[in-house]
CSV table of C-alpha atoms and ligand atoms in Angstrom, one decimal:
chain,number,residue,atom,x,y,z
A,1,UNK,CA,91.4,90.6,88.2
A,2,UNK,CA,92.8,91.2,85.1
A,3,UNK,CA,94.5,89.6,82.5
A,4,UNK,CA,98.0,89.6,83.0
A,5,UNK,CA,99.2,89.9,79.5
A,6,UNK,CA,97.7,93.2,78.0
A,7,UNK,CA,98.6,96.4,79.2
A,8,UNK,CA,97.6,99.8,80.7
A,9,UNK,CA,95.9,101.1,77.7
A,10,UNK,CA,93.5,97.8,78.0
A,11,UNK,CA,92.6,98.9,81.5
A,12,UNK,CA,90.9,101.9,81.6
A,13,UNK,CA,88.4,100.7,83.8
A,14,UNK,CA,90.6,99.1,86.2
A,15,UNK,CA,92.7,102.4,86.6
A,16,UNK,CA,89.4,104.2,87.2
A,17,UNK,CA,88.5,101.9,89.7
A,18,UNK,CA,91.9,101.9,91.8
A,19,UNK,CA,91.9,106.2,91.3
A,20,UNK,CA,88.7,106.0,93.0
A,21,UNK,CA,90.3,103.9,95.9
A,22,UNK,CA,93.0,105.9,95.9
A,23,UNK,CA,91.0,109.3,96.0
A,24,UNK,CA,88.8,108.3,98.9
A,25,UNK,CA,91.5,106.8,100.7
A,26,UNK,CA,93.0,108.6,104.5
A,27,UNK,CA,95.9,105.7,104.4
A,28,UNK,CA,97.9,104.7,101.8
A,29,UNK,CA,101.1,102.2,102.0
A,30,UNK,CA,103.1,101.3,99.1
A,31,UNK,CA,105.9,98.9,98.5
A,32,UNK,CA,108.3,99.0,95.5
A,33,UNK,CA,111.2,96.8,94.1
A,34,UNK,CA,113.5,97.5,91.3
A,35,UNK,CA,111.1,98.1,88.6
A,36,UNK,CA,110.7,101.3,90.0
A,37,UNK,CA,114.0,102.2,88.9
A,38,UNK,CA,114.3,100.8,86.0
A,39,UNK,CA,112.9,103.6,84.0
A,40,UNK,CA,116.0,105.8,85.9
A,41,UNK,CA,118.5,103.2,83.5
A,42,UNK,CA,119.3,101.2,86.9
A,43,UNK,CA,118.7,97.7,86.1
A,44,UNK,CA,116.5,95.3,88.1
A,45,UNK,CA,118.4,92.5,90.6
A,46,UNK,CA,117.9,89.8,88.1
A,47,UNK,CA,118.9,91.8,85.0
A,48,UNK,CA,122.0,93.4,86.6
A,49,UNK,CA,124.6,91.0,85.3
A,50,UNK,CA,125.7,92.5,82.1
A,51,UNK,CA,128.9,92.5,80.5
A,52,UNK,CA,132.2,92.3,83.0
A,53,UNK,CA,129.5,90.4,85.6
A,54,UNK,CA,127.2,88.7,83.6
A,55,UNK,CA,129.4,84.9,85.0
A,56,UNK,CA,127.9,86.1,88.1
A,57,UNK,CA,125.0,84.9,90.1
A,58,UNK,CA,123.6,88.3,91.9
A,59,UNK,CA,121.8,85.8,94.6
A,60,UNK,CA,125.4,84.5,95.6
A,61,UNK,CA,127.3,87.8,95.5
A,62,UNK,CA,124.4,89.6,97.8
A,63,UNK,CA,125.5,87.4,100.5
A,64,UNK,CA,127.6,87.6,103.9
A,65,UNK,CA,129.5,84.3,102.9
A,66,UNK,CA,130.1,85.8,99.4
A,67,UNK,CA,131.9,89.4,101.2
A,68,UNK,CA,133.6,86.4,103.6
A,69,UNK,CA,135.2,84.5,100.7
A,70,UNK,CA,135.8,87.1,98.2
A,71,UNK,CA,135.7,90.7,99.7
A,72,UNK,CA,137.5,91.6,96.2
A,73,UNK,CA,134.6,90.8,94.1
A,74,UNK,CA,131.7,91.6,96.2
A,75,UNK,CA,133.0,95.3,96.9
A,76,UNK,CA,133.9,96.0,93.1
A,77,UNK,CA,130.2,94.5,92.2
A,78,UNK,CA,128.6,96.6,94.8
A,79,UNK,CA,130.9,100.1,93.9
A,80,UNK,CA,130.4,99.7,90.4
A,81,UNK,CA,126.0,100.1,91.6
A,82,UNK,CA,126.8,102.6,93.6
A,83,UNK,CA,128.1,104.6,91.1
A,84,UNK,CA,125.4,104.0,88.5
A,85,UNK,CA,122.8,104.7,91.2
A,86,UNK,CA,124.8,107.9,91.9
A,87,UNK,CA,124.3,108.8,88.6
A,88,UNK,CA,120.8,108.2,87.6
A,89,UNK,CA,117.7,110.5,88.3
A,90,UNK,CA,114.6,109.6,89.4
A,91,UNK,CA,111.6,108.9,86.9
A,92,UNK,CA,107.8,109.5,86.8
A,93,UNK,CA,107.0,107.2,88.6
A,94,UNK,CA,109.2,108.1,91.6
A,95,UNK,CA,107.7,111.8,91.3
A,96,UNK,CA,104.1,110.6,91.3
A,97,UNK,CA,104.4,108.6,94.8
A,98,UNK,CA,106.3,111.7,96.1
A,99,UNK,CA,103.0,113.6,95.1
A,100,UNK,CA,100.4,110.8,96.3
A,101,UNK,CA,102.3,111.4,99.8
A,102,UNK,CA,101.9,115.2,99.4
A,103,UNK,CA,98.4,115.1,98.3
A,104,UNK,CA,98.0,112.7,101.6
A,105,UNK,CA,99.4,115.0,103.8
A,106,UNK,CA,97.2,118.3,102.7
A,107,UNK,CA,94.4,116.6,103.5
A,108,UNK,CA,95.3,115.2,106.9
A,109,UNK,CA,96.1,111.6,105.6
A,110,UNK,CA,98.8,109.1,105.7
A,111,UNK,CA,101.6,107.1,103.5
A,112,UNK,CA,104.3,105.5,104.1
A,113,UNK,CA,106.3,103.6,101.3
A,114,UNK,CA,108.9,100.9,102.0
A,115,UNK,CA,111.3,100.1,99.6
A,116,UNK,CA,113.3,97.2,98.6
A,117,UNK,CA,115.4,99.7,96.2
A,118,UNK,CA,119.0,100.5,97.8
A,119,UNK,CA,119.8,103.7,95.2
A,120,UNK,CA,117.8,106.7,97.4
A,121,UNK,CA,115.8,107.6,94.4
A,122,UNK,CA,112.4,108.2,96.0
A,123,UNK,CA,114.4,110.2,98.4
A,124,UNK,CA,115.7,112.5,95.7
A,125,UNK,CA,112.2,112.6,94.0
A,126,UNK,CA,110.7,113.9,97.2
A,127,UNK,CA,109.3,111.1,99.0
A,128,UNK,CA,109.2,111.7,102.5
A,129,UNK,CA,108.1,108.9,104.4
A,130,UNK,CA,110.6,106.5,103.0
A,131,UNK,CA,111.6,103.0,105.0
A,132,UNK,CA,114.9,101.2,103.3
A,133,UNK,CA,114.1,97.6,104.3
A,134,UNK,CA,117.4,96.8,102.4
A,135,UNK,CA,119.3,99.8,103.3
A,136,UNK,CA,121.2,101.9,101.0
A,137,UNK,CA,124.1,101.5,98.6
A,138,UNK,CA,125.1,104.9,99.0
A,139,UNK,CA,126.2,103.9,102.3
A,140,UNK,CA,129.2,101.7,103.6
A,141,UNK,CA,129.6,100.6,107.2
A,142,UNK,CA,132.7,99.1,109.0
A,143,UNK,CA,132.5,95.2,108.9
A,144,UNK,CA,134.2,95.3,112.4
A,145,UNK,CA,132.9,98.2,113.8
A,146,UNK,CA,129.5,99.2,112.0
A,147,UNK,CA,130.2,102.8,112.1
A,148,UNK,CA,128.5,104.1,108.7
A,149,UNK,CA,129.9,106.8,106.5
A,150,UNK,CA,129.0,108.3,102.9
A,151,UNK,CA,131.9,108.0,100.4
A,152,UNK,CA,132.5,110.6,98.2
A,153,UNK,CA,130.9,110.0,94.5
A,154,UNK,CA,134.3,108.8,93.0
A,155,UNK,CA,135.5,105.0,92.9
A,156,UNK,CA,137.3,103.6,95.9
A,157,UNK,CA,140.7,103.5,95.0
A,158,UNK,CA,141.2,99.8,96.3
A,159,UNK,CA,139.3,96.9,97.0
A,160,UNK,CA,138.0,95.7,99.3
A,161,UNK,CA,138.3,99.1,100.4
A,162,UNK,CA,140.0,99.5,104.1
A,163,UNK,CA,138.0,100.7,106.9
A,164,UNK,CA,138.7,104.2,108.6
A,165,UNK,CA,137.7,102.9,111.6
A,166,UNK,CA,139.4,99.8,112.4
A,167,UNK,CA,143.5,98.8,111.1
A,168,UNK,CA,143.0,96.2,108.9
A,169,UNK,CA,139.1,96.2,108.8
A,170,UNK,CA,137.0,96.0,105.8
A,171,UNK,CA,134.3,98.4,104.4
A,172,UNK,CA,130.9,96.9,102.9
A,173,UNK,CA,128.3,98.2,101.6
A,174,UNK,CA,125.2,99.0,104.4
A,175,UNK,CA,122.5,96.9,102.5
A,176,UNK,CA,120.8,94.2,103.8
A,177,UNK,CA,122.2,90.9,102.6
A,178,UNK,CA,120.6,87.5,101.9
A,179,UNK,CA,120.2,85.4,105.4
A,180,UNK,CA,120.9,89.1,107.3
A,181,UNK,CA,117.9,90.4,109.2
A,182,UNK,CA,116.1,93.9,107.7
A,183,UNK,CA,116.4,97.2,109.5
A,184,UNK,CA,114.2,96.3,113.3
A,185,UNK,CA,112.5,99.9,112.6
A,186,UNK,CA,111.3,99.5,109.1
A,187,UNK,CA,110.2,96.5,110.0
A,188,UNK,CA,108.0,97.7,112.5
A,189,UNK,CA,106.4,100.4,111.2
A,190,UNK,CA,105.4,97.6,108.2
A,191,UNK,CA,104.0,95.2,110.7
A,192,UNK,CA,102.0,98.9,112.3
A,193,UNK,CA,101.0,100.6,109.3
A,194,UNK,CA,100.0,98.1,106.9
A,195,UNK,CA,96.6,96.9,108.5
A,196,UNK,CA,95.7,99.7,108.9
A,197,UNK,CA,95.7,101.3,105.0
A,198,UNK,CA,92.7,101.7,103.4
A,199,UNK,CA,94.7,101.4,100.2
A,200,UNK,CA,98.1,99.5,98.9
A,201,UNK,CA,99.9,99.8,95.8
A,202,UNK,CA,102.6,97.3,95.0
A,203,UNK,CA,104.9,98.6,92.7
A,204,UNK,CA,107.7,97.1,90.0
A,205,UNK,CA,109.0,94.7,92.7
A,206,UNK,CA,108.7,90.5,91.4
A,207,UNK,CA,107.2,89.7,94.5
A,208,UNK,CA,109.6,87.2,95.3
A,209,UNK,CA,111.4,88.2,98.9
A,210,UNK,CA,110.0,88.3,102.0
A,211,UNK,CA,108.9,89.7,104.5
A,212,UNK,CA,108.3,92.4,101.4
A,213,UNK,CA,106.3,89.8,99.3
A,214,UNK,CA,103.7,89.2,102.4
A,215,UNK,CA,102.8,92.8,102.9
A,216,UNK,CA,99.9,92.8,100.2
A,217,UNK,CA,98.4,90.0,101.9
A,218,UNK,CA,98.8,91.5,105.4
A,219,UNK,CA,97.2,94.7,103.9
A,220,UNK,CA,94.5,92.6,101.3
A,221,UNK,CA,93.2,90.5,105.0
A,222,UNK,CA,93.1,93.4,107.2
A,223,UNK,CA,90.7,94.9,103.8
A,224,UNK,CA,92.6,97.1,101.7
A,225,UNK,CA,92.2,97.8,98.4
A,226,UNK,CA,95.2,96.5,97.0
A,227,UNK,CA,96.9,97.4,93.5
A,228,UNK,CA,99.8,96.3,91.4
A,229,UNK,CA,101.4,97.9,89.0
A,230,UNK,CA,104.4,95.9,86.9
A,231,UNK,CA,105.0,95.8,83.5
A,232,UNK,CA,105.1,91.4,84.1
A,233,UNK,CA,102.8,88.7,86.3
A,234,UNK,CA,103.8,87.9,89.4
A,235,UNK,CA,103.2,86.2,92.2
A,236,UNK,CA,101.1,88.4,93.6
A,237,UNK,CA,98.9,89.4,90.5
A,238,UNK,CA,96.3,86.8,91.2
A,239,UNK,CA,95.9,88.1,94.6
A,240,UNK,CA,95.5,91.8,94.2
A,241,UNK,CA,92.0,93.7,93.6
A,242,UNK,CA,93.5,95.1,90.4
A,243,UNK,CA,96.3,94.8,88.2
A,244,UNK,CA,97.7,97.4,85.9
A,245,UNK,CA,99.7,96.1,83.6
A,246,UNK,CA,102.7,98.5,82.3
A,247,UNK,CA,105.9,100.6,83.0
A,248,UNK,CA,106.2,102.5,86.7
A,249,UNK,CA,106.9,105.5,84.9
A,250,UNK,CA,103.7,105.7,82.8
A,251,UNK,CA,101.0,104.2,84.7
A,252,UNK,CA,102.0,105.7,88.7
A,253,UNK,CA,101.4,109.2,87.1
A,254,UNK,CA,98.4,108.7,84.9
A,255,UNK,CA,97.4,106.8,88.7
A,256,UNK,CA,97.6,109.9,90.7
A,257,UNK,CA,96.6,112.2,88.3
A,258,UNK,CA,93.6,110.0,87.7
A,259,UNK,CA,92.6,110.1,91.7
A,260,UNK,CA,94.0,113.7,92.9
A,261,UNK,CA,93.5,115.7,89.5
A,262,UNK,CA,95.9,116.8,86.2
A,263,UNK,CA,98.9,118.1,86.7
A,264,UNK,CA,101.2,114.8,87.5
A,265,UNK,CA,101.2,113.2,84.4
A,266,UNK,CA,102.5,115.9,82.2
A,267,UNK,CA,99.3,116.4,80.4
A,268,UNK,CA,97.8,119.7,81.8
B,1,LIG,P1,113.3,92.0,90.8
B,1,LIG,O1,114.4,92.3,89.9
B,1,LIG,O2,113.2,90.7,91.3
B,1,LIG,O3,111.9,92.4,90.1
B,1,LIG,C1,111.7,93.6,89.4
B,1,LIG,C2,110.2,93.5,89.0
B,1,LIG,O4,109.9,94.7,88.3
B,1,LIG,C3,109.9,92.4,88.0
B,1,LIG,O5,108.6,91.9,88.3
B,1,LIG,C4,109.8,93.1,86.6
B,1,LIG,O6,108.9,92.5,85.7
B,1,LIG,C5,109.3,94.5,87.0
B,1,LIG,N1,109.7,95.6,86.2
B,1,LIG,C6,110.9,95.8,85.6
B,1,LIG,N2,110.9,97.0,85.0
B,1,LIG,C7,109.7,97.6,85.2
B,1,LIG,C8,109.1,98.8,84.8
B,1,LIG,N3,109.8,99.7,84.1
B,1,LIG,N4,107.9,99.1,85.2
B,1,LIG,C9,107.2,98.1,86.0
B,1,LIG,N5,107.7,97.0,86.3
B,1,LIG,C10,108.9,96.7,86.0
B,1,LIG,O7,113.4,93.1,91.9
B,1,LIG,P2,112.8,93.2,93.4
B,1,LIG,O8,111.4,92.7,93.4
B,1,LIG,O9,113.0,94.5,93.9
B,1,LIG,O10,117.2,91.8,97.6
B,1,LIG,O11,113.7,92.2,94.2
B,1,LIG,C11,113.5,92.1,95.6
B,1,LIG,C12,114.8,91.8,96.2
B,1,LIG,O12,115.4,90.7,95.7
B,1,LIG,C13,115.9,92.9,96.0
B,1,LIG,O13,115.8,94.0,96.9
B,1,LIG,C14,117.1,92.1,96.2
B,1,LIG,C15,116.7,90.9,95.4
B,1,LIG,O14,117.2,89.7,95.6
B,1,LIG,C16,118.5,91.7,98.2
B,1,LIG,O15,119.5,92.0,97.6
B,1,LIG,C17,118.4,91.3,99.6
């Protein structure tokens, strides 16, 4: 294991290590949380609150009760991340999981990568394989109904914003709130896929939520290789085989270059 304070650049042998898992392996599963974004300018969960929101306590606002008390609020929060996700581009280190998956796939090999992340951005990078165990912000359902549409990238012109579907109904964001149950199909293809990876990578996520928390130790007892990569310690850095210690959008690509060859870290 490695010390949780130093970074990347301390860790050569470490990365060399994982790109040799990595290389060798025929299944790879990844999970990832908002650090992976955070080089695209969307900030993580717990650093969202700036300025107009920063009174606001995310954990109570991504709640059912929250949307039940104060559709107002919840819906403005919740538009105003849709349209930064809307806006932001995908970074290196959504680009280097969508090439681990291709390099996967041309030799006969399997990924998956299930996301905490409700912005679509390994979707735009390329990822193909791609389970939203929160859902999506890009997305609004009917409260009453559930039918799901795509609003246009412009602000709702009044909130809550009505529902097409239903007079008088509400429109909420399709993510997965706290007490709501994750999507029954992501969910199983976790519980399916992870014990049987040969290698998996958790990525920019604070290890804090479950079920997504418990699928390095699923994939660590069934005898993966298992990897971190966040800038920070968390939970799960004392149970991982190695730690590497920086950004998602520096150490992913230098990752997959190491294992598959240059050509996905910019440098040749
Ligand atoms: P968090 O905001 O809890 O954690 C983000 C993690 O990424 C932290 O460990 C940071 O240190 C790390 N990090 C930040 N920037 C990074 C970077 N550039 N490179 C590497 N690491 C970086 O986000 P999640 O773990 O995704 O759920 O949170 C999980 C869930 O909790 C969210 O999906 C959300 C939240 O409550 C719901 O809304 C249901």
């Amino acid at each position: 294991m490695n010390d949780e304070s130093s970074t990347i650049e301390d860790h050569v042998e470490g990365l060399e290590h994982a790109a040799r898992r990595l290389s060798r392996a025929a299944c790879v599963v990844v999970v990832t949380g908002a650090g992976a974004s955070a080089e695209s300018g969307i900030p993580t969960f717990r650093d969202t609150m700036q300025s107009l929101w920063k009174e606001f306590d995310p954990q109570k606002l991504a709640t059912p009760e929250a949307f039940d008390a104060n559709p107002e609020v919840v819906t403005r929060w919740y538009d105003h991340r849709r349209l930064g996700c809307l806006a932001a581009q995908p970074n290196p280190g959504h680009g280097a999981l969508a090439t681990l998956e291709q390099h996967l796939a041309d030799r006969g090999g399997e990924f998956a990568l299930f996301t905490q992340n409700v912005d679509r951005l390994h979707q735009r990078a390329g990822s193909r394989r791609v389970y939203e165990l929160h859902g999506s912000i890009l997305e609004w359902r009917c409260a009453s109904t559930g039918h799901v549409i795509t609003p246009p990238p412009t602000p709702f012109e009044a909130f809550p914003p009505p529902s097409p579907f239903q007079p008088g109904a509400l429109l909420r964001p399709n993510v997965v709130w706290f007490g709501e149950a994750l999507p029954e199909e992501a969910l199983r293809a976790a519980w399916e896929v992870t014990p049987r990876c040969d290698v998996f990578l958790t990525v920019g996520t604070s290890s804090q939520v479950y079920p997504a928390a418990g699928f390095v130790d699923i994939a660590s007892q069934a005898g993966a290789f298992t990897i971190e990569v966040n800038k920070d310690p968390t939970p799960a850095s004392r149970r991982v085989d190695v730690v590497l210690r920086g950004t998602v959008g520096r150490v992913l690509p230098l990752l997959v270059s190491r294992a598959f060859g240059p050509g996905v870290d910019g440098q040749g």
